[in-house]
XYZ file of C-alpha atoms in Angstrom:
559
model
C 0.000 0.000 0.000
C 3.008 2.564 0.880
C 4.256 1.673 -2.576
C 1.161 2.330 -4.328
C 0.823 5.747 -2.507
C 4.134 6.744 -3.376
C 3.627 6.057 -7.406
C 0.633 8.104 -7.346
C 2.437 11.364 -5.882
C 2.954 13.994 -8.552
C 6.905 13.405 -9.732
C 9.042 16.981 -9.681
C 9.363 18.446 -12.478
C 12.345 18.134 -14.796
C 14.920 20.985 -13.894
C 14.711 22.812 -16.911
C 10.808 22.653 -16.947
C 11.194 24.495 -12.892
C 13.136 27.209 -14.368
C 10.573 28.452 -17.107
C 8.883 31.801 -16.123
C 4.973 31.028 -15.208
C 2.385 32.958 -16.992
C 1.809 35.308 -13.668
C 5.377 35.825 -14.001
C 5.819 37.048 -17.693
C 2.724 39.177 -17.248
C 4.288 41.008 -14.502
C 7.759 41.235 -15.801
C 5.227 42.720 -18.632
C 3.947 45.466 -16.741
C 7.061 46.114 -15.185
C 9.041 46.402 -17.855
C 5.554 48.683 -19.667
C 5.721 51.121 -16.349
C 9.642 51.083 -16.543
C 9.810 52.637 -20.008
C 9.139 56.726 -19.210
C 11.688 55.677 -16.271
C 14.375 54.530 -18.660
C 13.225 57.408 -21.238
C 13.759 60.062 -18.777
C 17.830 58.723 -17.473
C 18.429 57.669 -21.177
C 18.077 61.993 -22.483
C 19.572 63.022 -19.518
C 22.801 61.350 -21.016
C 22.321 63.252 -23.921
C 24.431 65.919 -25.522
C 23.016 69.207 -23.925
C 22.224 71.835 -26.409
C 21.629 75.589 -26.116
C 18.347 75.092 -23.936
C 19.896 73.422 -21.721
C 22.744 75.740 -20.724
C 20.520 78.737 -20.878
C 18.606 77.132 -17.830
C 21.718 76.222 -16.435
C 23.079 79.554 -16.221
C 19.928 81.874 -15.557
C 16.962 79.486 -13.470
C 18.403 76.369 -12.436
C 19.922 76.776 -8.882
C 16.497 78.991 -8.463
C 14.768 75.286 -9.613
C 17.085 73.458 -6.899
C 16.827 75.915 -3.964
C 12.776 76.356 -4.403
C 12.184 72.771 -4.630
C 13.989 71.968 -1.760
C 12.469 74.716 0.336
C 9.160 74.082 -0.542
C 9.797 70.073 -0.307
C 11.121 70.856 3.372
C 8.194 73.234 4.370
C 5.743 71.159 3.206
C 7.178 68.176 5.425
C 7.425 70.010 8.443
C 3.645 71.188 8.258
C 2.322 67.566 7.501
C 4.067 66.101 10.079
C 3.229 68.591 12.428
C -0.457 68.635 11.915
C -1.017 64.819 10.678
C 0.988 63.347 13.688
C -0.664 65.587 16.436
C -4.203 65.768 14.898
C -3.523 61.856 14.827
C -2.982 61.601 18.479
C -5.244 63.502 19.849
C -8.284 62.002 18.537
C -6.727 58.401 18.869
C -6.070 58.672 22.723
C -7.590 61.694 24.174
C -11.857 62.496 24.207
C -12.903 65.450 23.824
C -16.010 67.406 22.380
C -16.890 67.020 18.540
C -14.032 63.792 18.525
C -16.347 61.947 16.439
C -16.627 64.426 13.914
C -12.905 65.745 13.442
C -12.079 61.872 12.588
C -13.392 62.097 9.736
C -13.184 65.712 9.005
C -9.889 65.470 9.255
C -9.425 63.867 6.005
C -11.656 66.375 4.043
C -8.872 68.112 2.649
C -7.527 65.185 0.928
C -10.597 66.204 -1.454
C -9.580 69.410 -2.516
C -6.795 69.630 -5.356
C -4.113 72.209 -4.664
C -4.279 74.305 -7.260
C -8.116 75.114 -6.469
C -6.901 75.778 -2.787
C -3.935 78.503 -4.568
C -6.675 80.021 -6.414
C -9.652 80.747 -3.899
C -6.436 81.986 -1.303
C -5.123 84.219 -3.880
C -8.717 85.524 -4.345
C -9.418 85.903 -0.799
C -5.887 87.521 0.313
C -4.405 89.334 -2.417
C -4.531 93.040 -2.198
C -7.430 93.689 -3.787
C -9.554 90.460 -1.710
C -11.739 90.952 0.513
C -9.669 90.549 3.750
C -7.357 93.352 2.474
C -10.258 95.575 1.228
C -11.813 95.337 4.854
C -8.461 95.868 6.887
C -8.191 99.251 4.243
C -12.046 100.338 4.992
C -12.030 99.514 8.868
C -8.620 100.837 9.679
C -8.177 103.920 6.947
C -5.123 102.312 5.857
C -3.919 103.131 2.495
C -1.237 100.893 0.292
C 2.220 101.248 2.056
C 0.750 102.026 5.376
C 0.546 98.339 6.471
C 2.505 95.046 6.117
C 0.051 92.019 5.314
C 1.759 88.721 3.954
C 2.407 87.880 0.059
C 0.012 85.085 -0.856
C 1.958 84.616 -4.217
C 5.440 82.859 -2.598
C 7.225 80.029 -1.996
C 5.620 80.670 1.793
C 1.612 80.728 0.724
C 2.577 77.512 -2.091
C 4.002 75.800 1.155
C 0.919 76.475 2.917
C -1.245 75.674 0.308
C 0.230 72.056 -0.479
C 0.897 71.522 3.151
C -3.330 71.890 3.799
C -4.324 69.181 1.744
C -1.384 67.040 1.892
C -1.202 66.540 5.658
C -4.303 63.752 5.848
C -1.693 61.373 4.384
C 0.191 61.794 7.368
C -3.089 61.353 9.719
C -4.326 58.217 8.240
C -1.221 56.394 8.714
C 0.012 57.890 12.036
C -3.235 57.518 13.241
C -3.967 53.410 11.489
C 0.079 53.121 13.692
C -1.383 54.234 16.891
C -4.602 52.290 16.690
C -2.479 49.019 16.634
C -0.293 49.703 19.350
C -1.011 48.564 22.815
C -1.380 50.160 25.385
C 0.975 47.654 27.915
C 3.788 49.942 26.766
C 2.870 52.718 28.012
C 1.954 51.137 30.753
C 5.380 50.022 31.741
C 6.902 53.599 30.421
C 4.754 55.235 33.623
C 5.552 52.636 35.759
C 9.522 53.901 34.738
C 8.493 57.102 35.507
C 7.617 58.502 32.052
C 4.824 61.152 32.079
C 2.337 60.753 29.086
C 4.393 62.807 27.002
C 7.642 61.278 27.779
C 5.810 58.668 26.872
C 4.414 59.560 23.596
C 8.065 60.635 22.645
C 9.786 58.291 23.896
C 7.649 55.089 23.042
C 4.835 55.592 20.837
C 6.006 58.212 18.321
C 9.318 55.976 17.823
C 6.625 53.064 16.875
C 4.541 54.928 14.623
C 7.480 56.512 12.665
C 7.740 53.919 9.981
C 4.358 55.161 8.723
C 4.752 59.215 9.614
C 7.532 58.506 7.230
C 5.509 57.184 4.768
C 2.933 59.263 4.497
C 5.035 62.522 4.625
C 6.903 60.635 1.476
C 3.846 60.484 0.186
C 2.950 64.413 0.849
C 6.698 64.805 -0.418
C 6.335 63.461 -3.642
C 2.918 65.083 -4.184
C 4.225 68.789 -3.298
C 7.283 68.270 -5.942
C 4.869 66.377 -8.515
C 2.423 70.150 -8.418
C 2.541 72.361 -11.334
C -0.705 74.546 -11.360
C -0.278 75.987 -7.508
C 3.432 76.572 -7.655
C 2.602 78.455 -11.394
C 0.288 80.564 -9.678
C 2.546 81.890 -7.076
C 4.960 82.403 -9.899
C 7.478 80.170 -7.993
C 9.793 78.189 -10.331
C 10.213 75.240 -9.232
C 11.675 71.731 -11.812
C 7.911 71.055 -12.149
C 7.531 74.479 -14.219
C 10.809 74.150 -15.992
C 9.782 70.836 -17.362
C 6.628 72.661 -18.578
C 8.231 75.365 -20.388
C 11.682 73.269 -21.435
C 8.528 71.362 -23.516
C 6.512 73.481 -24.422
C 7.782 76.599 -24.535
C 11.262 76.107 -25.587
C 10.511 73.089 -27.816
C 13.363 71.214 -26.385
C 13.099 67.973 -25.656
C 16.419 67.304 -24.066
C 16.057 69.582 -21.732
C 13.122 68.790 -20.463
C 14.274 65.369 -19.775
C 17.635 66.307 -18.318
C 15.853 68.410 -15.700
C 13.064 65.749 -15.013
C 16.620 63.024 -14.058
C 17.346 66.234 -11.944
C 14.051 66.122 -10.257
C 14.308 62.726 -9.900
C 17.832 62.876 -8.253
C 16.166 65.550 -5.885
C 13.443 62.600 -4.800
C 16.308 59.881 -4.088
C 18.228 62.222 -2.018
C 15.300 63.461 0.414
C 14.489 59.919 0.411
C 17.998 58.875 1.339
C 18.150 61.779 3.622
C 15.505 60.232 5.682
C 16.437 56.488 5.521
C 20.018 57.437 6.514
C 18.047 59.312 9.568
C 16.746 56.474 11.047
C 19.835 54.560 10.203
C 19.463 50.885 11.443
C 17.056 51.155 14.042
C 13.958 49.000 14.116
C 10.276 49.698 16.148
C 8.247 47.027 16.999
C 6.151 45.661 19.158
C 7.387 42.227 20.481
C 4.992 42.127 23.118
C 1.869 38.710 21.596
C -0.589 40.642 24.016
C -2.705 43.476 22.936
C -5.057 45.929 23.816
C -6.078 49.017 22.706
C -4.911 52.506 23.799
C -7.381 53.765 26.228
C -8.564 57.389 25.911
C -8.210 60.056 28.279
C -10.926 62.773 29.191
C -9.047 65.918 28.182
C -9.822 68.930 30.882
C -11.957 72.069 30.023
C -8.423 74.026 28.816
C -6.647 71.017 27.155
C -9.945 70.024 25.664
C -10.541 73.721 23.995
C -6.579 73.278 22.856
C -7.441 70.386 21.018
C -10.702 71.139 19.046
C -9.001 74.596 18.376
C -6.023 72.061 16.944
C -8.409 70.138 14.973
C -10.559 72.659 13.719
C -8.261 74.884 12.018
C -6.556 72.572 9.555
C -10.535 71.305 8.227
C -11.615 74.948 8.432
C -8.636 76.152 6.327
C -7.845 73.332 4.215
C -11.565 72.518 3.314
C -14.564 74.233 4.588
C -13.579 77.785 3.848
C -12.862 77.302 -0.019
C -15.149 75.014 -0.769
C -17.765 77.606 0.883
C -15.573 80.364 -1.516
C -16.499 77.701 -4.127
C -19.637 77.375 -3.662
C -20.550 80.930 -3.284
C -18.783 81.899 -6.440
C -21.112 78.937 -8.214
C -24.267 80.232 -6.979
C -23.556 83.866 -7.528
C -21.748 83.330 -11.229
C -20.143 80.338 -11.966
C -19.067 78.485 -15.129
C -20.819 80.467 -18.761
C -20.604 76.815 -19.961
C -22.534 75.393 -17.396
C -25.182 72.746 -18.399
C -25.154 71.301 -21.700
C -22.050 72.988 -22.761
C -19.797 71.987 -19.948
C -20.947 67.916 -20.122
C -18.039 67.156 -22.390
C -15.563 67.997 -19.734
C -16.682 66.043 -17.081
C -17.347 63.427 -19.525
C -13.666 63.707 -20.875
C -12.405 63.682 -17.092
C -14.807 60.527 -16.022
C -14.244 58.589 -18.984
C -10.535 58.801 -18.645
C -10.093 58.587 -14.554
C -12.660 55.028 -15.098
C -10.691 53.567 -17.914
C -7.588 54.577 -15.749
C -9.268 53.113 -12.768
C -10.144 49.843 -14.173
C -6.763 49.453 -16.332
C -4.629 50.032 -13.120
C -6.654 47.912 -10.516
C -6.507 44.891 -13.259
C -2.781 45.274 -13.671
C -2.594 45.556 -9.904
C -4.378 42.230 -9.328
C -1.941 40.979 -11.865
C 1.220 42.019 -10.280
C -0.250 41.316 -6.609
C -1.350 37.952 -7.061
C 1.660 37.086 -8.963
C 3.585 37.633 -5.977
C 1.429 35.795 -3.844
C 1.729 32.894 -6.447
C 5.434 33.280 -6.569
C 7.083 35.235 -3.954
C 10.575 34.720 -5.885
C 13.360 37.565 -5.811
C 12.331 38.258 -9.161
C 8.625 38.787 -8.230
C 8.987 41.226 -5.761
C 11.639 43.037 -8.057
C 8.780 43.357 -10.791
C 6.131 44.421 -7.643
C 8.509 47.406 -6.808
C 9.740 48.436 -10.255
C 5.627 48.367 -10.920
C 5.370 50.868 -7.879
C 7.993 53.632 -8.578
C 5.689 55.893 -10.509
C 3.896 57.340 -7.590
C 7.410 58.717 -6.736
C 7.589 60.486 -9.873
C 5.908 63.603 -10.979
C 2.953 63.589 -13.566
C 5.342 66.024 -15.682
C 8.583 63.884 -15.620
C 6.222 60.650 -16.678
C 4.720 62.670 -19.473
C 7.602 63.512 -20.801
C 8.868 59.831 -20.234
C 5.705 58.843 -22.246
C 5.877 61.240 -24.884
C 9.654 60.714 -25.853
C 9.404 56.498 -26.701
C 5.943 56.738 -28.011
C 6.913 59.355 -30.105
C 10.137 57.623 -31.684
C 7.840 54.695 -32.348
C 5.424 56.895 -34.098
C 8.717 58.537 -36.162
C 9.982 54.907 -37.013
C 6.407 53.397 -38.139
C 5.306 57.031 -40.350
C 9.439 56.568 -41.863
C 9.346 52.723 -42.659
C 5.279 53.154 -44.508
C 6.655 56.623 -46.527
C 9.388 54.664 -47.772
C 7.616 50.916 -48.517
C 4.576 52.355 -49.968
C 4.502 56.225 -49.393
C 1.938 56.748 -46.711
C 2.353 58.818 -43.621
C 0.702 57.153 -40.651
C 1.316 60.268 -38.632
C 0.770 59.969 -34.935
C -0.272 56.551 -33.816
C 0.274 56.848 -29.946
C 1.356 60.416 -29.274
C -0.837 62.654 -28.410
C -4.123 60.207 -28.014
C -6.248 59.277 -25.484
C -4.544 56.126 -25.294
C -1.437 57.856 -24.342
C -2.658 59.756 -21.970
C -3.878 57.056 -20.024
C -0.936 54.910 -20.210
C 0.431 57.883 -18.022
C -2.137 57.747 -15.538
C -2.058 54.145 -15.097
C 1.965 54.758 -14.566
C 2.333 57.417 -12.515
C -1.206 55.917 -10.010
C -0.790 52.219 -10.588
C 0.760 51.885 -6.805
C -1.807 53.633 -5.130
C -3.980 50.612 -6.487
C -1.184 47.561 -5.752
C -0.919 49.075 -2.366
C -4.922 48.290 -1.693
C -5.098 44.955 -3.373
C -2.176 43.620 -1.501
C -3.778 44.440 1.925
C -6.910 42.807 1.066
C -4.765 39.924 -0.452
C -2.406 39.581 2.546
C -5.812 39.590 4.786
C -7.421 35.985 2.760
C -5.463 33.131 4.547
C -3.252 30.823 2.404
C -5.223 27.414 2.921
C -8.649 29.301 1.264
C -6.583 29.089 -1.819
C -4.808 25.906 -0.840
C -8.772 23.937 -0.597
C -9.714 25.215 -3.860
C -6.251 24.187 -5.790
C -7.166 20.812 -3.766
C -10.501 21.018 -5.667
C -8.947 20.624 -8.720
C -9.068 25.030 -9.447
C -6.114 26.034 -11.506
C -4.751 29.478 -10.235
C -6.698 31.838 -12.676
C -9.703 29.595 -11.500
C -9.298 30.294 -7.869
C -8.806 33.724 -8.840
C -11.997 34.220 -10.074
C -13.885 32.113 -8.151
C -12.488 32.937 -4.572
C -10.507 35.836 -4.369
C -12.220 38.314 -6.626
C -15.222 37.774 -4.596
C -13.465 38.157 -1.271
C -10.929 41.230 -2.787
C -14.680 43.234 -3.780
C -13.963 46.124 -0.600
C -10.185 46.307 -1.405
C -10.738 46.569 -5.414
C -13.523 48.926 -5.125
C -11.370 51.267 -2.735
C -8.559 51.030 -5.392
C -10.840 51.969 -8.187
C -11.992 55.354 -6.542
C -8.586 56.187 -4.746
C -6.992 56.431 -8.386
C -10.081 57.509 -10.323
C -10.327 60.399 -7.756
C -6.320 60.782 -8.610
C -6.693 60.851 -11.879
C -9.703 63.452 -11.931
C -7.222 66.030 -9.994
C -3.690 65.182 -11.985
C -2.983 68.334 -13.772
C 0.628 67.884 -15.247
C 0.235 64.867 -17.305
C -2.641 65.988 -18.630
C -1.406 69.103 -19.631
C 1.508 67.556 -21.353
C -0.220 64.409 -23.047
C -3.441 65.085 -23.619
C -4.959 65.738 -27.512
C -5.288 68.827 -28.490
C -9.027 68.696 -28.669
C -9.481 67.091 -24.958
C -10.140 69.104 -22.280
C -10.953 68.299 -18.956
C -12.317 69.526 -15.395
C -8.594 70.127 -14.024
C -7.718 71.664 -17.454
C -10.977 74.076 -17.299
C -10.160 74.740 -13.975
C -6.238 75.637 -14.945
C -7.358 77.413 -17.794
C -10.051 80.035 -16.292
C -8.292 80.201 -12.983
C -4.796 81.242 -15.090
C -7.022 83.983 -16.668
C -8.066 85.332 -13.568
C -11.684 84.272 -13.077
C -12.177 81.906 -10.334
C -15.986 82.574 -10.267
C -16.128 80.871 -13.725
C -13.763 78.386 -12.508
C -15.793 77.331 -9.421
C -17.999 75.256 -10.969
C -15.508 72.523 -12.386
C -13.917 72.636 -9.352
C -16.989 71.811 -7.101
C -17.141 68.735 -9.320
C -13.516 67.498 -8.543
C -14.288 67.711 -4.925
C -17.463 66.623 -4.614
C -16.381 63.370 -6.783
C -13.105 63.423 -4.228
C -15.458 62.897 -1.155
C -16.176 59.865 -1.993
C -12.949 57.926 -0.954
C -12.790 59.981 1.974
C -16.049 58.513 3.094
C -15.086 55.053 2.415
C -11.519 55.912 4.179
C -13.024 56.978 7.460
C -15.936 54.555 7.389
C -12.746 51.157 7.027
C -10.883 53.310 10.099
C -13.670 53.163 11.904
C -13.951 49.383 11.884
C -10.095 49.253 12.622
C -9.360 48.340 16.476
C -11.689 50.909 18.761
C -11.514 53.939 16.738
């Protein structure tokens, strides 16, 4: 009986058949190697022979490109982790009035682009707003006779970007503190530690991993913006790209100072790995239970709605109000019929990028899971560097290889039978969503591999016993179990997409216009009344993974 057993075990497969690349495996070396090409584009010109572009920027605005971006990089870090990691604590261990609320107010701002924010502040505060108009009228001050700040600086663009980007900070400081128990601060007090020795000294070390990552996150978002830094005519490698390519026609140059842009990322990245250096956080502690909250005094309580409430009231609920007020009053002239065909343009392309990028992340994702090989994960991360790169270095990394193809095919048909195919790929839709689903594909790998890494291994191991091949038990049992993790990464990067201004700009066909681009385009000529109403649509359709964001952290632990 052994013997019979042991002939009807599967043999191992000859060596040569082993080392053959599965399916799962080609098609994400596939999309690797597809996401990897504006990468390679971009360090292959930089290597290029500079020409006359190039050294005019070099000489004139390029240290001004350096120096702004690294201001306005550092600014915007310090305000995110200032406000995420405090607003994070407070409502994660302390109760006091309106609590409930700020949780998920807190994350309104991640709903408001920017460049809408630069536009309604520039409104509000420049000198003829209505904040200076009333300190004039109230105070009979005339121009000279008063200092008041300058909304159009590298100071109000820091502001601006750090207002919206700080919720990436919150969620994940405040998703670190809800796992961490609270038996370590408990022995930190019994050593003596007050509560904020022991916040310092205990729980802020645990949660830094992800204050880290989320003020990367914020980092790469304030260096990736175009339209607010435009505004407040600050010139940062964002704008140079824009006018090296459009402007000055040079292609080169654009792409030598996107691999400087890119070399700016990698060192503030560096700067902080090399910051932490080899220490490790963790809890090694198998027991568990929740941080308890404290009752916050009259005083401290006041301190912390005040804390709360201004970032929501400044980074959401007083321009969208602006907003909405300019709708009602005047709004878009194209609004109704006329104005359809840019929020269909900007819904039609954020869905197909939506879809495209969550099926290519279930790809990728369950790949991995399939084969967790060396090369696997190397193909997961290669697949997730383009939400460190700007939407203006990826469009000119899509622009320059789809455009060569498009000179190669219209050269070989002119000279086999005299046709000119013009442009195939450049400048289509197809194009521009290749860049969206580059430069947002990790922000849907990130959500499918939590929900992946949450199904247990012997759900897949019962149905492969069943006889289920592994696109079988794909379909049949992790798609249905993945539904909440591929629906949230369908809206995070459809809500992306709807708000990315710099690949659009860049990529898109002449004859496409979108919400973002109606919003750049009125808001450029001065008229943010008319530009209201497109941008009420961006933020009411941004809401909506805001709401699904603070509904999943409140099923996470006690919050």
């Amino acid at each position: 009986m052994p013997q019979d057993i042991a002939l009807d075990q599967p043999r191992p497969l000859p060596r040569f058949v082993a080392r053959l690349p599965s399916g799962w495996t080609i098609a994400a070396l596939l999309v690797a190697t597809a996401v990897a090409a504006p990468i390679l584009a971009v360090l292959g010109g930089a290597l290029a022979r500079a020409g006359p572009a190039w050294r005019h920027i070099a000489e004139t605005v390029l240290a001004d490109y350096v120096v702004n971006s690294v201001l306005l990089a550092a600014g915007v870090g310090v305000i995110v982790v200032v406000i995420g990691t405090t607003t994070a604590w407070l409502v994660t261990v302390h109760d006091f009035p309106a609590r409930r609320v700020f949780e998920v107010a807190l994350l309104l701002p991640l709903a408001m682009p920017a460049y809408v924010m630069a536009y309604v502040y520039t409104d509000l505060l420049e000198f003829t707003g209505p904040v200076q108009t009333w300190l004039r009228a109230t105070f009979g001050w005339n121009w000279g006779e008063y200092w008041f700040p300058e909304i159009r600086s590298i100071e109000g663009a820091i502001a601006m970007l750090g207002l919206v980007l700080y919720p990436y900070v919150y969620l994940l400081a405040r998703a670190a503190f809800l796992e961490q128990s609270v038996c370590l601060t408990e022995v930190a007090r019994t050593l003596g530690c007050t509560q904020r020795q022991a916040f310092l000294h205990v729980c802020l070390p645990l949660a830094r991993p992800a204050i880290a990552a989320g003020a990367g996150l914020a980092l790469m978002e304030a260096l990736a913006d175009f339209a607010t830094v435009r505004h407040f005519a600050v010139d940062t490698f964002t704008t140079g790209i824009y006018q090296a390519w459009l402007n000055m026609g040079d292609r080169i140059a654009a792409l030598q100072l996107a691999a400087c842009l890119m070399g700016v990322i990698a060192v503030l990245l560096a700067i902080e790995r090399a910051a932490r250096g080899s220490r490790r956080f963790h809890n090694t502690s198998s027991k568990h239970q929740f941080l308890a909250r404290t009752r916050l005094p009259a005083g401290a309580a006041a301190a912390a709605v005040a804390t709360c409430a201004v970032p929501v009231v400044f980074g959401f609920l007083l321009p969208a109000w602006v907003l909405l007020r300019f709708a009602l009053t005047d709004g878009d002239p194209l609004f109704g019929p006329l104005i359809l065909p840019f929020a269909r343009n900007s819904l039609l392309l954020a869905g197909i990028a939506a879809v495209i990028a969550t099926v290519v992340a279930v790809v990728v994702a369950y790949g991995v899971r399939l084969h967790g090989t060396a090369l696997m994960h190397a193909a997961s991360r290669v697949a997730a560097l383009g939400y460190a790169i700007p939407g203006s270095v990826i469009a000119v990394g899509v622009l320059v290889p789809f455009g060569a193809f498009d000179n190669a095919v219209d050269a070989w048909m002119r000279a086999r039978f005299g046709v000119s195919t013009g442009l195939l790929l450049s400048g289509t839709m197809f194009a521009l969503v290749f860049a969206y689903v580059v430069r947002f594909l990790a922000v849907a790998l990130s959500s499918v591999e939590a929900g992946l890494a949450r199904i247990r291994p012997s759900v897949e191991d019962a149905s492969r016993v069943l006889g289920h091949g592994p696109g079988r038990t794909l379909a049949a049992v992790h798609l249905p179990l993945l539904r909440g993790s591929l629906l949230a990464a369908v809206l995070l990067v459809f809500v992306d997409t709807m708000k990315e201004l710099p690949a659009t700009l860049i990529v898109r066909p002449f004859d496409l216009d979108t919400l973002a681009v109606r919003v750049y385009n009125l808001a450029s000529d001065e008229k943010l009344a008319q530009a209201s109403t497109a941008a009420l649509l961006i933020v009411a359709v941004g809401l909506i993974p805001v709401i699904i964001l603070s509904r999943a952290m409140k099923r996470t632990g006690h919050g």
